[in-house]
mmCIF file of C-alpha atoms in Angstrom:
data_model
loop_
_atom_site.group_PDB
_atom_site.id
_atom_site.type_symbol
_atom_site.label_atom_id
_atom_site.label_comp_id
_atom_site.label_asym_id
_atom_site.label_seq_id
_atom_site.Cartn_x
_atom_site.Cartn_y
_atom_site.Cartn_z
ATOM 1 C CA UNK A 1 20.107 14.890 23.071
ATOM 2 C CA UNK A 2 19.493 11.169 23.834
ATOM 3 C CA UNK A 3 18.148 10.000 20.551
ATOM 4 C CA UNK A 4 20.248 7.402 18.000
ATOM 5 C CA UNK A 5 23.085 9.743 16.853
ATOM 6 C CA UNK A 6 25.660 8.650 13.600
ATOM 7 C CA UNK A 7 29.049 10.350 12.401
ATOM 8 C CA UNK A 8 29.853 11.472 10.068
ATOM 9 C CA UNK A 9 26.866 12.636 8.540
ATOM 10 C CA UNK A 10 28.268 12.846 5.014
ATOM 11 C CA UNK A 11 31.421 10.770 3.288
ATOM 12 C CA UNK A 12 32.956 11.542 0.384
ATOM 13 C CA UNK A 13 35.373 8.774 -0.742
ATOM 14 C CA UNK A 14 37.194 7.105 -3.482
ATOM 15 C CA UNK A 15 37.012 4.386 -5.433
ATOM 16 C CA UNK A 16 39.283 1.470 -3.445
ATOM 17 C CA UNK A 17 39.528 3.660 0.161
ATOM 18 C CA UNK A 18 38.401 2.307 3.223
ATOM 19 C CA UNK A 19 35.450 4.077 5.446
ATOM 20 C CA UNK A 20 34.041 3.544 9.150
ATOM 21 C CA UNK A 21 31.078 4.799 10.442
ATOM 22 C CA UNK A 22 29.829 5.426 13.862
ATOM 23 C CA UNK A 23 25.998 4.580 15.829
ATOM 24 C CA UNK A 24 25.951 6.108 18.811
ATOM 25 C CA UNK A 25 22.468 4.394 20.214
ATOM 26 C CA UNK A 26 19.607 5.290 22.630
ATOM 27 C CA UNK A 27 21.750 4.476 25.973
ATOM 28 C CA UNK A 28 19.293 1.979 27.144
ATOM 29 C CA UNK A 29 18.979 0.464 24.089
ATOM 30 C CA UNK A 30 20.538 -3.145 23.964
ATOM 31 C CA UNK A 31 19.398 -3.894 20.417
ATOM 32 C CA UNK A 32 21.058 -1.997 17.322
ATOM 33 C CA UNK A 33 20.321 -2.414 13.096
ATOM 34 C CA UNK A 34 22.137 -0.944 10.209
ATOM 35 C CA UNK A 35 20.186 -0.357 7.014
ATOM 36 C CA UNK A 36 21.504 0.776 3.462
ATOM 37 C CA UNK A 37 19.344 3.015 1.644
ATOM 38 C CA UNK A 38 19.896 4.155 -2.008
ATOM 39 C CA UNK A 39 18.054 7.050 -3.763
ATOM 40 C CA UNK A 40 14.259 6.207 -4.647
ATOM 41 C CA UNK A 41 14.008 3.207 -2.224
ATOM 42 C CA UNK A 42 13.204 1.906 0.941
ATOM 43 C CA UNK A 43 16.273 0.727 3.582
ATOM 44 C CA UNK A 44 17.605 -2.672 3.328
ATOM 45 C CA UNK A 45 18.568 -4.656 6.303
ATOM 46 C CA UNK A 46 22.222 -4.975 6.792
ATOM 47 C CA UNK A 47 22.953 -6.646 10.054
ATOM 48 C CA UNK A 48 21.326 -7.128 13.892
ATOM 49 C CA UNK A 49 23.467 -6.784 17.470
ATOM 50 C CA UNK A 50 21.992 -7.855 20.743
ATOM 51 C CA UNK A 51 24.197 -6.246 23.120
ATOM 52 C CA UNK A 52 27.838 -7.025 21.486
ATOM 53 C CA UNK A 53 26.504 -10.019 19.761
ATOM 54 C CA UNK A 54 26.092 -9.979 16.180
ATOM 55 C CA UNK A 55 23.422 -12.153 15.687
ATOM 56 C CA UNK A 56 22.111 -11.424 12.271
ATOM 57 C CA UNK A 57 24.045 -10.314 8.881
ATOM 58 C CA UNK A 58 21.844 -9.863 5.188
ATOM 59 C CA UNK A 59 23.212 -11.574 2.179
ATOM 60 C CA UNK A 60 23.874 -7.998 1.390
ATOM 61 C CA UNK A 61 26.699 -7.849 3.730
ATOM 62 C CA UNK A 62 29.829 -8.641 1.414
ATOM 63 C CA UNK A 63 33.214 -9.808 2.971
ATOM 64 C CA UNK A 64 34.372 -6.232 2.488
ATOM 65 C CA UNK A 65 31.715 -4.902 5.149
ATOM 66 C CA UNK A 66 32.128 -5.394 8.836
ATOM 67 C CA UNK A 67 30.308 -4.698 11.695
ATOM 68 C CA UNK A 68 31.594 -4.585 15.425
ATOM 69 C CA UNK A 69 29.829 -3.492 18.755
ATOM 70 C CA UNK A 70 32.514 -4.172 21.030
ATOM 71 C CA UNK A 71 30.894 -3.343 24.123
ATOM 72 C CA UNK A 72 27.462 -3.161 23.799
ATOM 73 C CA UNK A 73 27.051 0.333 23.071
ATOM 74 C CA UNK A 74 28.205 2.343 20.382
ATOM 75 C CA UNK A 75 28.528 0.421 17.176
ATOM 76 C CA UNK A 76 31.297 0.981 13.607
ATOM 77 C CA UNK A 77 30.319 -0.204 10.052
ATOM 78 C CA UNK A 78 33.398 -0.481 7.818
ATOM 79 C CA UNK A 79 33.277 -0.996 4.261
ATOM 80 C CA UNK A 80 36.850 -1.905 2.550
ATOM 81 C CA UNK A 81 37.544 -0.900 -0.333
ATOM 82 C CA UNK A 82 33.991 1.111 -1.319
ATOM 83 C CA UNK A 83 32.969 0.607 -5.057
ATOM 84 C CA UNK A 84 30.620 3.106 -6.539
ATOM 85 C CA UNK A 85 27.723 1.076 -6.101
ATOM 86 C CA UNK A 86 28.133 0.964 -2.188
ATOM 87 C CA UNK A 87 26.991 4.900 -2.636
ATOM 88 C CA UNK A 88 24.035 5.236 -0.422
ATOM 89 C CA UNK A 89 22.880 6.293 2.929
ATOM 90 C CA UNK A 90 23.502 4.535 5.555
ATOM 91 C CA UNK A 91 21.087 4.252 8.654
ATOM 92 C CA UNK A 92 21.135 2.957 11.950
ATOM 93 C CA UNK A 93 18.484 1.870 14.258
ATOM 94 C CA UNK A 94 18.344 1.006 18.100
ATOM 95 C CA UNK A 95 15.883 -0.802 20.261
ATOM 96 C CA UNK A 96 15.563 -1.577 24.176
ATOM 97 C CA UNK A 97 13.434 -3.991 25.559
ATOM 98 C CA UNK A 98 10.730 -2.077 27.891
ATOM 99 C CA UNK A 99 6.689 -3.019 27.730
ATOM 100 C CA UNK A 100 4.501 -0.982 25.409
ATOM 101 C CA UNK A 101 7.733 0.405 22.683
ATOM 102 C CA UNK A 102 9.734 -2.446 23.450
ATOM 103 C CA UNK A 103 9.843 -3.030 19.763
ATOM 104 C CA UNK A 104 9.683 0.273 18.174
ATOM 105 C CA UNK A 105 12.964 0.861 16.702
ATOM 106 C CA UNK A 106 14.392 4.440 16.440
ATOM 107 C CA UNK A 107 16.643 5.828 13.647
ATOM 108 C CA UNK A 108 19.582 8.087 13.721
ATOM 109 C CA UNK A 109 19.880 10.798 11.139
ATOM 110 C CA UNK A 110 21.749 8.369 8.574
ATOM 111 C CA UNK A 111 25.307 8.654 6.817
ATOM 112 C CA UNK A 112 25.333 9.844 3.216
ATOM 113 C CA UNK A 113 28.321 7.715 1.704
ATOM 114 C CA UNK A 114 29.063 9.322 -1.909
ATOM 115 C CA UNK A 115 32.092 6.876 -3.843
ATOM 116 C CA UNK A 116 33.345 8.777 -6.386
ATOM 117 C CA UNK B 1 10.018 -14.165 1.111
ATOM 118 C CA UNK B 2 7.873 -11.160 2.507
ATOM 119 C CA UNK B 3 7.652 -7.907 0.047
ATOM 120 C CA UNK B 4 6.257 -4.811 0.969
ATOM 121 C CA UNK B 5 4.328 -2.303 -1.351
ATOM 122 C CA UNK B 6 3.304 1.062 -1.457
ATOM 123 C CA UNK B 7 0.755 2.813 -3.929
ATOM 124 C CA UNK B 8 0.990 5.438 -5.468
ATOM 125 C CA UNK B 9 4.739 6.012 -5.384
ATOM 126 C CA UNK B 10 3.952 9.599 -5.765
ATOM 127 C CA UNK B 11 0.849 11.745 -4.731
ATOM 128 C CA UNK B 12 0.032 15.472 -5.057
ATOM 129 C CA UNK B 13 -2.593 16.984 -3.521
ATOM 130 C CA UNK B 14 -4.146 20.459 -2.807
ATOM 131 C CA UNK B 15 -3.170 21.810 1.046
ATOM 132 C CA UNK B 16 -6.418 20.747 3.486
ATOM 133 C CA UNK B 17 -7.896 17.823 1.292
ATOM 134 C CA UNK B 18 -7.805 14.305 3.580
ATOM 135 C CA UNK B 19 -5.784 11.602 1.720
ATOM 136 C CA UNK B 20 -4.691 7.454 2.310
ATOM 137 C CA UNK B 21 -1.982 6.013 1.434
ATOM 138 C CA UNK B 22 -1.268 2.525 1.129
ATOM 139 C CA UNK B 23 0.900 -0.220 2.289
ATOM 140 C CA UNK B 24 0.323 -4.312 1.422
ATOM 141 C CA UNK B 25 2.330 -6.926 2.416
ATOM 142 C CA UNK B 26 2.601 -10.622 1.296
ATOM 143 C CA UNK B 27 2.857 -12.316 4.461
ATOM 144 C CA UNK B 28 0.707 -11.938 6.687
ATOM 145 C CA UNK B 29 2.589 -13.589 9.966
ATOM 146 C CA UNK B 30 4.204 -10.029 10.839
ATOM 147 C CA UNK B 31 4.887 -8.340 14.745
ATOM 148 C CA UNK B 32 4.214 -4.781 14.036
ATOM 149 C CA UNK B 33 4.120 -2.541 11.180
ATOM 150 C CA UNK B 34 5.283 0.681 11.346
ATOM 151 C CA UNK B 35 4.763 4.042 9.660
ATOM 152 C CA UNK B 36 7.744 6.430 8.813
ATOM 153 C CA UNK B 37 8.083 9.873 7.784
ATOM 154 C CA UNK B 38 11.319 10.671 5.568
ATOM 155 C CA UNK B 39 12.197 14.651 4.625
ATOM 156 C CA UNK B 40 14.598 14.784 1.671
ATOM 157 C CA UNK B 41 18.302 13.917 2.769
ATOM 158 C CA UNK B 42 17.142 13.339 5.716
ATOM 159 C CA UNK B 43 16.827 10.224 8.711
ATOM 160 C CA UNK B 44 13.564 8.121 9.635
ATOM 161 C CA UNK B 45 10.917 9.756 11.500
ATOM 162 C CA UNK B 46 8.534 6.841 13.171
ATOM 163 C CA UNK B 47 4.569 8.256 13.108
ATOM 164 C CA UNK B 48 2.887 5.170 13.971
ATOM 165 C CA UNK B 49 3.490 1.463 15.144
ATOM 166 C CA UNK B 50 0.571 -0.927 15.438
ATOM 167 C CA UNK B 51 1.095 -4.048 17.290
ATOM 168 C CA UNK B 52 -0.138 -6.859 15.091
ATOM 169 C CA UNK B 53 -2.953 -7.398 17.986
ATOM 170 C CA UNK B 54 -3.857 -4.509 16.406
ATOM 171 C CA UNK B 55 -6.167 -2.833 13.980
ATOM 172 C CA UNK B 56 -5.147 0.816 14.367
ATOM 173 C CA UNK B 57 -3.716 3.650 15.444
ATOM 174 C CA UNK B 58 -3.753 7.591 15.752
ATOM 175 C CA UNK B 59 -1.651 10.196 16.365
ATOM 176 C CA UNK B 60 -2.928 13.514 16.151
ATOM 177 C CA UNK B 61 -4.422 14.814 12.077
ATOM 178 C CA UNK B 62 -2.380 10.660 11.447
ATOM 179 C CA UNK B 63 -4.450 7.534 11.509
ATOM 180 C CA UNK B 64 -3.065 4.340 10.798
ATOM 181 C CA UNK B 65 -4.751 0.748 10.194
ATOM 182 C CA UNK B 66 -3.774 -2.785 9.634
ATOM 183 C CA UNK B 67 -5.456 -5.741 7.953
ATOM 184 C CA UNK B 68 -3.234 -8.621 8.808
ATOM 185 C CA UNK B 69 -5.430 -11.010 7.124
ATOM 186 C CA UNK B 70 -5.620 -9.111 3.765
ATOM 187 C CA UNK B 71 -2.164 -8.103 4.543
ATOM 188 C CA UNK B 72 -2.755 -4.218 4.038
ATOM 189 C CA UNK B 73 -1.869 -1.269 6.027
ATOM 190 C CA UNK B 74 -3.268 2.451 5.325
ATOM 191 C CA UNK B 75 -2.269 5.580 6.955
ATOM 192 C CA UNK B 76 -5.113 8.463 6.717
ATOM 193 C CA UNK B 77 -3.988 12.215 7.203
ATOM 194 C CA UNK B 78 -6.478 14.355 7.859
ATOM 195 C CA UNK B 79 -6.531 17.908 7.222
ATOM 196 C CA UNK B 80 -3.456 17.953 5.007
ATOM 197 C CA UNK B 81 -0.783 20.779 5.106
ATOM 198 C CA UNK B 82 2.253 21.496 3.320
ATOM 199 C CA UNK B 83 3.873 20.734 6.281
ATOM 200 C CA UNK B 84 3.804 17.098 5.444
ATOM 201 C CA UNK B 85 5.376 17.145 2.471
ATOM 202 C CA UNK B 86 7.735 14.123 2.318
ATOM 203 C CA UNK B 87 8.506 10.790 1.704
ATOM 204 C CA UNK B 88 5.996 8.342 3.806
ATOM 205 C CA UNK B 89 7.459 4.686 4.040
ATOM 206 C CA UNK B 90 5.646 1.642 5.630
ATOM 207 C CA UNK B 91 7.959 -1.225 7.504
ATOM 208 C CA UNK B 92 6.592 -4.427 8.756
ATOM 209 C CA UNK B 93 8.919 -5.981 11.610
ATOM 210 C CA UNK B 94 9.695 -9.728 11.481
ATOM 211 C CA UNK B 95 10.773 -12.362 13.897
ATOM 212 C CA UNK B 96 13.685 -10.551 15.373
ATOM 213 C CA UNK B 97 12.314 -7.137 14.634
ATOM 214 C CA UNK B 98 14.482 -6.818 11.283
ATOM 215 C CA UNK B 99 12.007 -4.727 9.185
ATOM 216 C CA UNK B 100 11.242 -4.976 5.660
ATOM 217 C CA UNK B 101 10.458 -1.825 4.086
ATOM 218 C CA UNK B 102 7.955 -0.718 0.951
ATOM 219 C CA UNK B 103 9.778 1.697 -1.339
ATOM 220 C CA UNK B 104 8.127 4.947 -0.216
ATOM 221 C CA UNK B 105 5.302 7.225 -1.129
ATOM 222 C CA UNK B 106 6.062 11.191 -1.984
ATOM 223 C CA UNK B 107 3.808 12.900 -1.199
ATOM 224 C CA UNK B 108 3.801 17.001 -2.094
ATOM 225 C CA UNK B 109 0.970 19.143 -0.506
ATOM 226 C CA UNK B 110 0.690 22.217 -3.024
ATOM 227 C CA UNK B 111 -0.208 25.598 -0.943
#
């Protein structure tokens, strides 16, 4: 399969625990996004690499969420200790840079982060 | 600050009637806007990206358009089945592609 792929698929955590999740991207894709969607809405931008650079973080990014791409591939979004409200699902995105779909981005199947 | 709306939030219809749904945004100085399909639980499925060059385009029983000026976006499906039963979500992509979403349309096709 060589679309965007994300693990885990679900999370179950508690109050005050620390989780990481994983983007695996399109290979060829240099350009990667993580959105946050909760139930009845549309994603909201989290934060924008260009190869290992992170070049573009949302307001909605608290100090207790980080986001690394350490080598321009694969990417980890860690949230320190998770509240209830950081419940959600979590998406990411990847883009490359060819003519024609150069700026079509394509999603992975999302992680489904439940804080209990 | 661009926003993105979708009417109706919901929309039933009987299986083979043709239906629109509708996507407006407030800014009108956009790249692309793109049309997603979302099954319950589930990822983003992309239908349909127009370039904002663009006025529409179609992918098989989909058809989407844009109105830059008016700052309006509607995706036609033709021939509806109950196949296509899900949430439909419209994104418009900004200077460094981040997209801003609308909040969805659910649509059910009843059998």
């Amino acid at each position: 399969d060589t679309g965007v792929s994300q693990d885990p698929r679900h999370k179950i955590t508690k109050r005050g625990q620390n989780v990481t999740f994983r983007c695996d991207p399109i290979s060829e894709h240099n350009r990667l996004y993580w959105y946050r969607q909760t139930l009845g809405q549309g994603p909201e931008f989290l934060t924008y690499f260009q190869n290992e650079a992170q070049l573009e973080k949302s307001r909605l990014l608290s100090d207790r969420f980080s986001a690394e791409r350490p080598k321009g591939s694969f990417s980890t979004l860690e949230i320190q200790r998770t509240e209830q409200g950081d419940s959600a699902m979590y998406l990411c995105a990847s883009r490359g840079d060819r003519r024609g779909s150069y700026n079509e981005q394509f999603f992975g199947p999302g992680t489904r982060l439940t804080v209990l | 600050k661009q926003e993105v709306t979708q009417i109706p939030a919901a929309l039933s219809v009987p299986e083979g009637e043709n239906l629109v749904l509708n996507c407006s945004f407030t800014d009108s100085a956009i790249y692309n806007l793109q049309w997603f399909r979302q099954d319950p639980g589930k990822g983003l499925t992309s239908l349909l990206l127009i370039q904002s060059s663009q006025r529409e385009q179609t992918s098989g029983r989909l058809n989407a358009s844009l109105d830059k000026s008016s700052g309006r976006s509607t995706l036609y499906i033709a021939a509806s089945q109950p196949g296509d039963s899900a949430t439909y979500l419209c994104a418009v992509s900004t200077s460094n592609y981040q997209l801003i979403w609308g909040a969805g349309t659910k649509l059910i096709i009843k059998p």
